[in-house]
CSV table of C-alpha atoms in Angstrom, one decimal:
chain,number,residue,atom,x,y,z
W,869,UNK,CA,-101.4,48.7,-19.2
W,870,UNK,CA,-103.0,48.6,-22.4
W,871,UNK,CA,-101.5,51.1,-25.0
W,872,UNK,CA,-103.9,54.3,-26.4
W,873,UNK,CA,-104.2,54.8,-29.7
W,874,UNK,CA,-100.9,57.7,-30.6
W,875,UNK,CA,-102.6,60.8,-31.7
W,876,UNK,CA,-100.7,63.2,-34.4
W,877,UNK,CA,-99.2,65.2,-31.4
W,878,UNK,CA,-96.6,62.3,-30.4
W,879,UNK,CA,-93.6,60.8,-32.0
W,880,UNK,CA,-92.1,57.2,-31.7
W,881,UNK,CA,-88.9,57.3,-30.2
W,882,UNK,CA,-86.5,54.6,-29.5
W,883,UNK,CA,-83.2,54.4,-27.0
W,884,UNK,CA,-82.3,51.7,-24.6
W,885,UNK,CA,-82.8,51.5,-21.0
W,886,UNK,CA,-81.5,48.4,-18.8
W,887,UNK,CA,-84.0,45.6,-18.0
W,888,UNK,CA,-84.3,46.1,-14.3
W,889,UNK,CA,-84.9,49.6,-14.7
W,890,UNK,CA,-87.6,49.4,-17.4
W,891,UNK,CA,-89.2,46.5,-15.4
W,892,UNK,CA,-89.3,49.0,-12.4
W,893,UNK,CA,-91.0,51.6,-14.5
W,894,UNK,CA,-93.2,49.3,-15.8
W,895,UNK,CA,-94.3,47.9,-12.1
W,896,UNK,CA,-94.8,51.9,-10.8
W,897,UNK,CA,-96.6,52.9,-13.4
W,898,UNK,CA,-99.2,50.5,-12.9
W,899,UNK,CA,-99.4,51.0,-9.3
W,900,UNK,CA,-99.9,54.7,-9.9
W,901,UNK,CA,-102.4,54.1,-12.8
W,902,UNK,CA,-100.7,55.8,-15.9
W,903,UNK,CA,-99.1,54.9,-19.2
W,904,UNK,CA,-95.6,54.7,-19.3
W,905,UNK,CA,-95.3,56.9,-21.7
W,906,UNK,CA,-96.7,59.4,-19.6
W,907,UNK,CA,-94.1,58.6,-16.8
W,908,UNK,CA,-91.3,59.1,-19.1
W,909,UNK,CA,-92.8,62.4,-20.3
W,910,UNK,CA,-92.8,63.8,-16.7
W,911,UNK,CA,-88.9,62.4,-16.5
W,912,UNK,CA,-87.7,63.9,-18.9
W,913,UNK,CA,-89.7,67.4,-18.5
W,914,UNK,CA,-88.3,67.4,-15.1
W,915,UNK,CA,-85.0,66.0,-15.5
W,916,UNK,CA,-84.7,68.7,-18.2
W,917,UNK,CA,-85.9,71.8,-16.1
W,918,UNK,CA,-83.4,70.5,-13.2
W,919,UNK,CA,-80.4,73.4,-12.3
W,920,UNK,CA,-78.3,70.7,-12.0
W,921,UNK,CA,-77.3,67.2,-12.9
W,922,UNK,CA,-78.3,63.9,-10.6
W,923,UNK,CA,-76.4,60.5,-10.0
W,924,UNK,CA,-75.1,58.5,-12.7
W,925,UNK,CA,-77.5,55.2,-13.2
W,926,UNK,CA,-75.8,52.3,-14.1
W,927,UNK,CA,-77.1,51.3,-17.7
W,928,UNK,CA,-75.0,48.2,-18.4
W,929,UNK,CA,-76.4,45.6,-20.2
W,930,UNK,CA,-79.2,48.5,-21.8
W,931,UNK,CA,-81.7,47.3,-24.6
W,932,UNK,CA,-84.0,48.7,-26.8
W,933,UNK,CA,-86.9,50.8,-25.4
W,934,UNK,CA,-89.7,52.7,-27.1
W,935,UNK,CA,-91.9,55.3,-26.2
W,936,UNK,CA,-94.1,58.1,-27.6
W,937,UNK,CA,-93.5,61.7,-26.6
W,938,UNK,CA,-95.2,64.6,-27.1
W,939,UNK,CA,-93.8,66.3,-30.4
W,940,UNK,CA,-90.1,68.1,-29.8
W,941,UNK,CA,-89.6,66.7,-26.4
W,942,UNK,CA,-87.3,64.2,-27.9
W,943,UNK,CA,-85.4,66.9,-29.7
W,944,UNK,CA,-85.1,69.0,-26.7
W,945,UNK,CA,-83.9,66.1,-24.3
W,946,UNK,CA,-81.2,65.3,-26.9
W,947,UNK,CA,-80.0,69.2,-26.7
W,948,UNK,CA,-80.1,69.3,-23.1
W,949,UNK,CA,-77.9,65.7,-22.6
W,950,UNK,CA,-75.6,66.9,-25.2
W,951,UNK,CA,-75.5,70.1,-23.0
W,952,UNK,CA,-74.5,68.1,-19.9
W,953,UNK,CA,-71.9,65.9,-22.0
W,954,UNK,CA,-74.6,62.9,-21.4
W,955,UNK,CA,-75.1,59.8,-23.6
W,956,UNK,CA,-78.7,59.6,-24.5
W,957,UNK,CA,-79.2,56.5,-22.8
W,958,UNK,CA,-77.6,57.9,-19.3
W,959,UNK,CA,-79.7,60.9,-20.0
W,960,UNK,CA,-83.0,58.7,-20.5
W,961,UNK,CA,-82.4,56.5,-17.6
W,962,UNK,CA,-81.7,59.5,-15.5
W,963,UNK,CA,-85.0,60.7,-16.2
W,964,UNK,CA,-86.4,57.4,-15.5
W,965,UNK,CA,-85.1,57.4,-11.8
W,966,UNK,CA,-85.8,60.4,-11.1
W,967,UNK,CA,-89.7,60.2,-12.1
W,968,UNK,CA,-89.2,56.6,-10.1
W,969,UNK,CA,-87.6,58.5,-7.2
W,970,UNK,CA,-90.8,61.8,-7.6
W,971,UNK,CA,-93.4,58.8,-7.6
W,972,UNK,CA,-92.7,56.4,-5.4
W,973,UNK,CA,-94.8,53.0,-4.9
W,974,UNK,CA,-98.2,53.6,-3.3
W,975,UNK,CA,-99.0,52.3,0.7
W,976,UNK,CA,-101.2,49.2,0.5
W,977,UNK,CA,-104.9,50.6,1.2
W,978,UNK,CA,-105.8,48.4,4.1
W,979,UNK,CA,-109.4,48.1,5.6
W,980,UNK,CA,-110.5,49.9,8.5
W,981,UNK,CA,-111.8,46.8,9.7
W,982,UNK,CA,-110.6,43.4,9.1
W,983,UNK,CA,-112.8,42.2,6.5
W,984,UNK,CA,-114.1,38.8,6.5
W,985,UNK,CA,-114.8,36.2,3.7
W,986,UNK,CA,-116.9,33.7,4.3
W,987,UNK,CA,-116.8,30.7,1.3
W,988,UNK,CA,-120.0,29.0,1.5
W,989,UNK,CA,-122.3,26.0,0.0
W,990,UNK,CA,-123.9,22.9,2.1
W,991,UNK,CA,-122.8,21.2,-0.9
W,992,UNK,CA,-119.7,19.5,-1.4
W,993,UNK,CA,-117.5,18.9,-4.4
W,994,UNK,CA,-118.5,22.4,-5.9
W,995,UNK,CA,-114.5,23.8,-4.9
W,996,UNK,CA,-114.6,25.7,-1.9
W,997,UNK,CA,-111.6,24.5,-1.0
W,998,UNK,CA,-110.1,26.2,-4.3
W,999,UNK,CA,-111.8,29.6,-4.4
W,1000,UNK,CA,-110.8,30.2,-0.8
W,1001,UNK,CA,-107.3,29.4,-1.5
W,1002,UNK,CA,-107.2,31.2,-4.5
W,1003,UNK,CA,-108.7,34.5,-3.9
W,1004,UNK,CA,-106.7,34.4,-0.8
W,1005,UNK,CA,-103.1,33.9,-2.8
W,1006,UNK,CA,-104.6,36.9,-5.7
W,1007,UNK,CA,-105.3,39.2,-2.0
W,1008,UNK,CA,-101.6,38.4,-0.7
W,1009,UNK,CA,-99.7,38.0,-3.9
W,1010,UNK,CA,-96.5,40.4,-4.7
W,1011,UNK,CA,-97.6,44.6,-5.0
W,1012,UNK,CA,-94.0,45.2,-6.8
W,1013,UNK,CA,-95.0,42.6,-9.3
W,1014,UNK,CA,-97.6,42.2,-12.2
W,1015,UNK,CA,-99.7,39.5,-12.5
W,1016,UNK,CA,-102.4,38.7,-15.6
W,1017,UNK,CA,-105.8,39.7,-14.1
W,1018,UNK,CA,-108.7,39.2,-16.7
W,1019,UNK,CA,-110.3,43.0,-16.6
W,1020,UNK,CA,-113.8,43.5,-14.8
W,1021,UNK,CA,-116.1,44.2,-18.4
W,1022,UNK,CA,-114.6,41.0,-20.2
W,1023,UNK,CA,-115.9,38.9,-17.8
W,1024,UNK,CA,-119.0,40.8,-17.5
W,1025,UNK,CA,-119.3,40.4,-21.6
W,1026,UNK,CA,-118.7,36.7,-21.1
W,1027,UNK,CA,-121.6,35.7,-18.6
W,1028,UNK,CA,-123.7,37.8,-20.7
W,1029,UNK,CA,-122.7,35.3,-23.6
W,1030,UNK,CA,-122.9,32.3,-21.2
W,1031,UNK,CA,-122.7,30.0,-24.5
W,1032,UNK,CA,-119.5,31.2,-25.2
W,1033,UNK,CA,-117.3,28.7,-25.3
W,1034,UNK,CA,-113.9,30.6,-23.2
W,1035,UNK,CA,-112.9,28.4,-20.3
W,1036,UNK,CA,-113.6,25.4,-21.7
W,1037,UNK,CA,-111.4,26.1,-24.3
W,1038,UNK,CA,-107.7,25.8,-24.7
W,1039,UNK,CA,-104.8,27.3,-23.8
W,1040,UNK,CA,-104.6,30.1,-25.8
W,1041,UNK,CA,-107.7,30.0,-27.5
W,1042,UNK,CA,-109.7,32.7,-24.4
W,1043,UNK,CA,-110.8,36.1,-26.2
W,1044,UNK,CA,-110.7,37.7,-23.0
W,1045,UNK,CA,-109.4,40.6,-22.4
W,1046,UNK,CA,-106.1,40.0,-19.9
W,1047,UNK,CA,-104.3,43.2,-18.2
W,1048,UNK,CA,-101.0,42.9,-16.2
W,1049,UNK,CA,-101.6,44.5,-12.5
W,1050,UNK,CA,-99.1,44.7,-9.7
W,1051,UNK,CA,-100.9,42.6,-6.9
W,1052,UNK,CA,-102.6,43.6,-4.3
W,1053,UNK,CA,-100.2,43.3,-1.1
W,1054,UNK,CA,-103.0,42.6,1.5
W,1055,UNK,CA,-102.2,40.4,4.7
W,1056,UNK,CA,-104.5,36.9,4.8
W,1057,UNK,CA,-105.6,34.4,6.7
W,1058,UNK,CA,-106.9,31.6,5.7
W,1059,UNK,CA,-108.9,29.7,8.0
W,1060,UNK,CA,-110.0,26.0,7.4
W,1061,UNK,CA,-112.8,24.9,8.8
W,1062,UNK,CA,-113.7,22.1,8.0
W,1063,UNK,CA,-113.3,18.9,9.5
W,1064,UNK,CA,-111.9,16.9,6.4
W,1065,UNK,CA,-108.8,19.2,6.3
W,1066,UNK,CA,-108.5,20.1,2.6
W,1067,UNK,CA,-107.3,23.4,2.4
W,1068,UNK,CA,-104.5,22.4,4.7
W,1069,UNK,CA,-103.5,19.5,2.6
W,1070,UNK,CA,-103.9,21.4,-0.5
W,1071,UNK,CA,-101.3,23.9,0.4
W,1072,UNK,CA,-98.6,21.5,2.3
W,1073,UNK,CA,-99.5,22.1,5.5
W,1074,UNK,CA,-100.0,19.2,8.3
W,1075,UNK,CA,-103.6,18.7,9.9
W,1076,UNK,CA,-103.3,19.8,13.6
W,1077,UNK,CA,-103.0,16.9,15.6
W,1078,UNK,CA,-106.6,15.5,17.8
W,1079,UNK,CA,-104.7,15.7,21.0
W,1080,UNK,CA,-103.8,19.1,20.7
W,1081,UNK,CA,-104.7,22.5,20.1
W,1082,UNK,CA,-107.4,23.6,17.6
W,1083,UNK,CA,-109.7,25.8,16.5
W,1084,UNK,CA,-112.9,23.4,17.4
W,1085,UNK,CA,-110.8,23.8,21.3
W,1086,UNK,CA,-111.1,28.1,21.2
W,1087,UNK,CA,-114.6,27.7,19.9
W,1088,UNK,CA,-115.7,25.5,22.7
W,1089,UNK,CA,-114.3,27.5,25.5
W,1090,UNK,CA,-111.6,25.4,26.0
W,1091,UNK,CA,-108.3,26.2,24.7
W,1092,UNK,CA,-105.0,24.9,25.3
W,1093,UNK,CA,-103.2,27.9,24.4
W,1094,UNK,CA,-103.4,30.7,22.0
W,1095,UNK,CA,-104.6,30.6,18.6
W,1096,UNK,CA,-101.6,32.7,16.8
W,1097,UNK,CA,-99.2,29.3,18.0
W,1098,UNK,CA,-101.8,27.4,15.6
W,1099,UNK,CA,-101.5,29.9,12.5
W,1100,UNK,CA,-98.9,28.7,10.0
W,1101,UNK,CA,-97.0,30.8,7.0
W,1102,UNK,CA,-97.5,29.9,3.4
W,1103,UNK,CA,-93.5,29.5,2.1
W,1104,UNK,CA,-93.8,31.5,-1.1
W,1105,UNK,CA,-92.0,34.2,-2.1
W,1106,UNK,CA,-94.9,35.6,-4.2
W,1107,UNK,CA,-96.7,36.1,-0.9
W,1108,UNK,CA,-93.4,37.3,1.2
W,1109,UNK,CA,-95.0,36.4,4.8
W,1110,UNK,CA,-98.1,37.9,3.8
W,1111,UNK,CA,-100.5,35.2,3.3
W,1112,UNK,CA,-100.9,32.6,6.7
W,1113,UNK,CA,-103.3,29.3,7.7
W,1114,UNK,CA,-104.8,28.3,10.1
W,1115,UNK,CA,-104.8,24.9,10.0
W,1116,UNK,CA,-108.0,21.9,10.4
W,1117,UNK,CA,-108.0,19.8,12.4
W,1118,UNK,CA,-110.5,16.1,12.6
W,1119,UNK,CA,-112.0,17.1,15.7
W,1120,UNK,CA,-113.6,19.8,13.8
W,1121,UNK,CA,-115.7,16.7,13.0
W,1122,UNK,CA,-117.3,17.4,16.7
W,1123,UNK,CA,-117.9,20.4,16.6
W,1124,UNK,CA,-121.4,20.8,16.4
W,1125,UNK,CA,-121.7,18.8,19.2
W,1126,UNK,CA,-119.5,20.8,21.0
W,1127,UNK,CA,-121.0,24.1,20.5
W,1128,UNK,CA,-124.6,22.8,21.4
W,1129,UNK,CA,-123.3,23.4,25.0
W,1130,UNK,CA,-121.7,26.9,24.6
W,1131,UNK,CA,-123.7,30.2,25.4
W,1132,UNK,CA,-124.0,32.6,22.5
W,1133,UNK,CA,-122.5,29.9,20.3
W,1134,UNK,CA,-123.2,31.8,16.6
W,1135,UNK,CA,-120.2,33.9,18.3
W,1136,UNK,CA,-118.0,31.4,18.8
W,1137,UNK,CA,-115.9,31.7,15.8
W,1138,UNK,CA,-115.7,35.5,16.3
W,1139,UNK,CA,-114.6,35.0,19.8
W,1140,UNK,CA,-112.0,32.2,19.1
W,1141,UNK,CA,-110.5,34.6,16.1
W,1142,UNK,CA,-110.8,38.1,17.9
W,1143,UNK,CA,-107.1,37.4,19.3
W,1144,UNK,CA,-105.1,37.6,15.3
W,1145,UNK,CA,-108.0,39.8,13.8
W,1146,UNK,CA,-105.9,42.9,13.8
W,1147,UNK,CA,-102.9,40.9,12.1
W,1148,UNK,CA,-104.7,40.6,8.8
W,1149,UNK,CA,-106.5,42.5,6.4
W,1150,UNK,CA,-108.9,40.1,5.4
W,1151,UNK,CA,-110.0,36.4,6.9
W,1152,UNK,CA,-111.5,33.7,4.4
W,1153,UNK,CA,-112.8,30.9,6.3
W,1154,UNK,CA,-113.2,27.4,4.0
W,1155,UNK,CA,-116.4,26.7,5.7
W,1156,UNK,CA,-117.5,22.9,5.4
W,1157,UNK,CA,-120.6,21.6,3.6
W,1158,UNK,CA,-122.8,21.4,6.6
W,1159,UNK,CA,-126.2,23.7,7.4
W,1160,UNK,CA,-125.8,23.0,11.4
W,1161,UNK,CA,-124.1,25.0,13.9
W,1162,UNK,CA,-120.9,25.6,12.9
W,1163,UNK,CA,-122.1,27.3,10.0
W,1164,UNK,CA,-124.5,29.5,11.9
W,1165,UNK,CA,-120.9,30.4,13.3
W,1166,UNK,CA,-119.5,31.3,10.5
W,1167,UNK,CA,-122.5,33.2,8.9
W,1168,UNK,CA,-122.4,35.5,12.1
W,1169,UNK,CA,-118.7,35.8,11.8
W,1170,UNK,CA,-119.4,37.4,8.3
W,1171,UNK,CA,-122.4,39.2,9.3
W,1172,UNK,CA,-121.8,43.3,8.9
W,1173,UNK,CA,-120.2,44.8,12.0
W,1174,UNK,CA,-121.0,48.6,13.5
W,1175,UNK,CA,-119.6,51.4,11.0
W,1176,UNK,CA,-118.3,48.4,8.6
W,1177,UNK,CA,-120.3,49.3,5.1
W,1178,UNK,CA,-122.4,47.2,3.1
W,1179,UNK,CA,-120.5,44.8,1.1
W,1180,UNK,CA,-117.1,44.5,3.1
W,1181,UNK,CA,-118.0,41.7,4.4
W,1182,UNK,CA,-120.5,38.3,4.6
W,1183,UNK,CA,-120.8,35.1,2.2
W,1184,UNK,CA,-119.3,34.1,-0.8
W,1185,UNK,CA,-121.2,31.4,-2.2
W,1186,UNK,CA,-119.5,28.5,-4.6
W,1187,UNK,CA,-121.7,27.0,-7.4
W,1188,UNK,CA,-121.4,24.6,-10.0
W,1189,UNK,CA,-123.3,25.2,-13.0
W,1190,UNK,CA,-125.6,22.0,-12.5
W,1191,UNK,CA,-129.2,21.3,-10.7
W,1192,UNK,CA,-127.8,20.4,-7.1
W,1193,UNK,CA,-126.2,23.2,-6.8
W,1194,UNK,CA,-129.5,25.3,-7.2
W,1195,UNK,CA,-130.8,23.2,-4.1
W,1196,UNK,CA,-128.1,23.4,-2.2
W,1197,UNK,CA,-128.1,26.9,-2.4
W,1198,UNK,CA,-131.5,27.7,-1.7
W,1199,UNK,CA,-130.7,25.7,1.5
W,1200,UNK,CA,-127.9,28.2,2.5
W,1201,UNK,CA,-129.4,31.3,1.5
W,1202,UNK,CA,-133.0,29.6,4.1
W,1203,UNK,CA,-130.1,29.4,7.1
W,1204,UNK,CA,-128.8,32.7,6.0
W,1205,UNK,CA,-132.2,34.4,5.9
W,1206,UNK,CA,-133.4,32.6,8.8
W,1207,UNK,CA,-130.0,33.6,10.9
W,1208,UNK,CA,-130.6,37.3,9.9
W,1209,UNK,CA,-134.2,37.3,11.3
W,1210,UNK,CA,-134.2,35.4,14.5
W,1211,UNK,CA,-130.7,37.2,15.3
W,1212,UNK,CA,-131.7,40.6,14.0
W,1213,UNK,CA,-128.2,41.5,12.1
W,1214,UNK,CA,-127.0,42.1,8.5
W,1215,UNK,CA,-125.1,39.6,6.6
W,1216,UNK,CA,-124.0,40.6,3.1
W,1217,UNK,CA,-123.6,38.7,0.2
W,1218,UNK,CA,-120.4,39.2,-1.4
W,1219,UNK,CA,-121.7,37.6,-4.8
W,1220,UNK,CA,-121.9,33.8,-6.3
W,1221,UNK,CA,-118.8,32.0,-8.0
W,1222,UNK,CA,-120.0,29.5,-10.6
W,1223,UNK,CA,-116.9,27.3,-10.4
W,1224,UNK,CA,-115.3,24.5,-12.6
W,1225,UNK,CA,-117.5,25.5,-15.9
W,1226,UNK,CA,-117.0,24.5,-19.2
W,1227,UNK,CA,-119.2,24.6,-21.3
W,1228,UNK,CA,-118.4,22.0,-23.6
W,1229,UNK,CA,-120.8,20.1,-21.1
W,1230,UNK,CA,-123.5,21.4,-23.2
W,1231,UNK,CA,-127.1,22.6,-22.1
W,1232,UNK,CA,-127.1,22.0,-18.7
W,1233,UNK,CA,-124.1,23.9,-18.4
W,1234,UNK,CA,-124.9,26.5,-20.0
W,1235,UNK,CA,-128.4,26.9,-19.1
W,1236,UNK,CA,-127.8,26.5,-15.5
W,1237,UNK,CA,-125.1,29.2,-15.8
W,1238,UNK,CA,-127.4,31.6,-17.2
W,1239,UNK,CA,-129.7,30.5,-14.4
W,1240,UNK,CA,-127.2,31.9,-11.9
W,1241,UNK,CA,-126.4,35.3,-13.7
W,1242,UNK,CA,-130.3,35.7,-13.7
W,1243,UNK,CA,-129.9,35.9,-9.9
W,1244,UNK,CA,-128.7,39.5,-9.9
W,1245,UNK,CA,-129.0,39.9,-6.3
W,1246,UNK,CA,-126.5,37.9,-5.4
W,1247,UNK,CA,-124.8,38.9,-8.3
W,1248,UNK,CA,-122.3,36.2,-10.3
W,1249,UNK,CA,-119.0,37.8,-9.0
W,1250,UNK,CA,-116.7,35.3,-11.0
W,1251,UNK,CA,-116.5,32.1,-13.8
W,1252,UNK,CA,-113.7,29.7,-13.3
W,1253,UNK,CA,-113.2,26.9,-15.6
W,1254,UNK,CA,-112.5,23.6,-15.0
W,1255,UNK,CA,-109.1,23.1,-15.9
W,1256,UNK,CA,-106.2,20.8,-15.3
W,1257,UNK,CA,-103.6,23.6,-13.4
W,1258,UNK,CA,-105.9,23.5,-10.5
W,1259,UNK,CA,-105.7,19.8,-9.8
W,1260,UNK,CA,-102.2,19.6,-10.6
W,1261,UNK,CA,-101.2,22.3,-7.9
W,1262,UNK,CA,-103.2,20.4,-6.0
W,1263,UNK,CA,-101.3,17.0,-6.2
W,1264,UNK,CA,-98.1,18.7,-5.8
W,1265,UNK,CA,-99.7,20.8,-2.9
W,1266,UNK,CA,-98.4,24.3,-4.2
W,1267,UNK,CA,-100.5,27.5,-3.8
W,1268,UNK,CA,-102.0,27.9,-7.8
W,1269,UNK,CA,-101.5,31.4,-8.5
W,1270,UNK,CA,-97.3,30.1,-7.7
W,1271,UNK,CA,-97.3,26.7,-9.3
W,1272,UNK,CA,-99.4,28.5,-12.5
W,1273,UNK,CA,-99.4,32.0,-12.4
W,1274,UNK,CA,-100.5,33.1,-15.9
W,1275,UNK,CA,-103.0,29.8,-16.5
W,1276,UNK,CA,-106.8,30.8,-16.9
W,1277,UNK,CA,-107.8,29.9,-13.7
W,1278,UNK,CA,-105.3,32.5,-11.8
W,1279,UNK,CA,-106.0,35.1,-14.5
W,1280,UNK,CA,-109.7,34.1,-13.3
W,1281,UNK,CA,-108.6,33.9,-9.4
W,1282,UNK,CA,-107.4,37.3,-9.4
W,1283,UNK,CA,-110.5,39.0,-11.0
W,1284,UNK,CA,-112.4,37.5,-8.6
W,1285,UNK,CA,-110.6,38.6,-5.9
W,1286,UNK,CA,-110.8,42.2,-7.1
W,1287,UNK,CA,-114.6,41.9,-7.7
W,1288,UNK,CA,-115.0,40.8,-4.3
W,1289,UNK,CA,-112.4,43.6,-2.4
């Protein structure tokens, strides 16, 4: 959190505190949205108004901590240990744990309905692949942890000044303004779907073999058994069995053909997924570059559902900041339209994500960025540059907010999974 500015009415005060327990304070007051001054505060106000004393905390290995307090708290916490025949630092850490123990960590706020993400663009190469993958580790990744998120108005500041040379830049070298959040708990599944199989590559996982089960199988009406057998865990302890894939398979390649003989078939995805909906908070399918049927499927799947609200769900849309990417949308966003009108429903926009910018590639970088934030409705939801941590978790097939958790791209991944939720 960052720190206010310390009006006359506090003074600096310094003790120790052991590392795990000022890590643990540090993690809830996060979660519960307050400085940690302020936590310590209300420890020590109640720890000093308590009839009695509490357990002993175990402050070996203690290091310096400072805090602000209000003016003659210190002074009356010092009496009141000395009182109880206390150290300082046993009294302090006392305080700590018991403001833990009268706070603690918030239940995940889960959707009332499963809300679905549906990554989009009939072209390929813009990074699909990646925004799926990444918003989906920044949904799953550790609530008892903090990660770097870049806040909400510094990235609204940098679109505005599109010719501001931020991701393209260094290591180092971003202005940005970066806030440590504990992450956001959420159960995912990610659900590739398309044919060519790279999310599953791209996080270890083995394509499901052609003479097996598959999604393109539940979809045409002809399973082999149930879908939950298909769904694989992503190993990472960041995500703690929170964050699962359902795996590609070629015949997806087919499956266009396949649905052309299926009643109802922009339901088909919905149907084949209605089975594990109510095992996840959120489902992100990696939809391929294609305008045919299987992306009618997956429009509908994201379409808004009876008592869902506006916004919850529908299509994420993946852009470069270059001319075919203008095209290609405004061939998505025809399907969309024409999908909403023939079948009479609602599907949302959940915002566009201008993806692997840098604008170092000069004016038609920037340019076409500012092209995008014109848009307003849908509005750009997130900026991610084109740096080398994405392609190198990649190659080593390791989920990018693990193998670089603090690299601009994650601090990028988990704003934009925030702006989205």
């Amino acid at each position: 959190m960052s720190s206010p500015a310390v009006s006359s009415d506090r003074e600096k005060v310094v003790s120790k505190l052991p590392a795990w327990l000022r890590q643990t304070l540090k993690v809830r007051a996060a979660q519960h949205g307050i400085e940690i001054q302020t936590a310590v505060e209300q420890g020590i106000r109640d720890w000093c108004s308590l009839a009695s004393t509490v357990s002993a905390v175990d402050t070996t290995g203690a290091d310096s901590f400072a805090t602000f307090l209000p003016n003659g708290q210190w002074e009356e916490f010092r009496q009141t240990a000395s009182d109880r025949r206390l150290s300082l630092i046993q009294g302090l850490a006392q305080s700590v744990q018991l403001w833990l123990d009268m706070n603690p960590a918030p239940d995940i706020q889960r959707p009332a309905i499963t809300r679905r993400i549906v990554v989009c663009n009939q072209k390929g190469g813009v990074g699909k692949t990646a925004i799926t993958a990444g918003v989906g580790e920044a949904l799953a990744e550790n609530p008892d942890s903090l990660h770097p998120v870049r806040v909400a108005k510094a990235l609204a500041e940098a679109l505005r000044a599109s010719d501001v040379p931020t991701t393209g830049a260094k290591s180092g070298d971003d202005p940005l303004e970066i806030e440590n959040l504990p992450g956001l708990g959420l159960r995912v599944l990610l659900v590739d779907f398309d044919p060519q199989c790279h999310l599953t590559n791209q996080l270890g996982a083995s394509p499901l073999p052609m003479d097996g089960d598959s999604l393109t199988n539940h979809m045409a009406g002809d399973p082999r058994g149930e879908l939950r057998d298909l769904i694989v865990s992503v190993e990472d302890d960041n995500f703690d069995g929170r964050l699962h894939l359902l795996p590609a398979c070629n015949d997806a390649f087919l499956l266009d053909v396949r649905l052309s003989a299926v009643r109802a078939r922009e339901a088909a995805l919905e149907r084949a997924l209605a089975p594990v909906e109510a095992d996840y908070d959120v489902i992100i399918v990696d939809c391929p570059p294609s305008l045919g049927l299987s992306m009618d499927a997956a429009a509908y799947y994201g379409r808004r559902r009876n008592n869902e609200k506006p916004g919850q769900s529908g299509a994420l849309v993946v852009v470069q900041a270059e001319d075919s990417s203008a095209d290609a949308y405004e061939l998505l966003t025809t399907q969309i339209d024409d999908l909403r009108t023939d079948l009479q429903v609602d599907i949302d926009y959940l915002g566009i994500v201008v993806n692997l910018y840098d604008s170092r590639r000069g004016y038609i970088a920037t340019s076409s960025l500012q092209g995008w934030v014109d848009i307003k409705d849908p509005r750009v939801v997130g900026l991610i540059g084109d740096l080398k941590e994405q392609k190198e978790a990649v190659r080593v097939k390791k989920p990018l907010l693990s193998y670089a958790p603090k690299s601009q791209q994650a601090v990028s991944m988990r704003a934009l999974a925030r702006e989205v939720m």
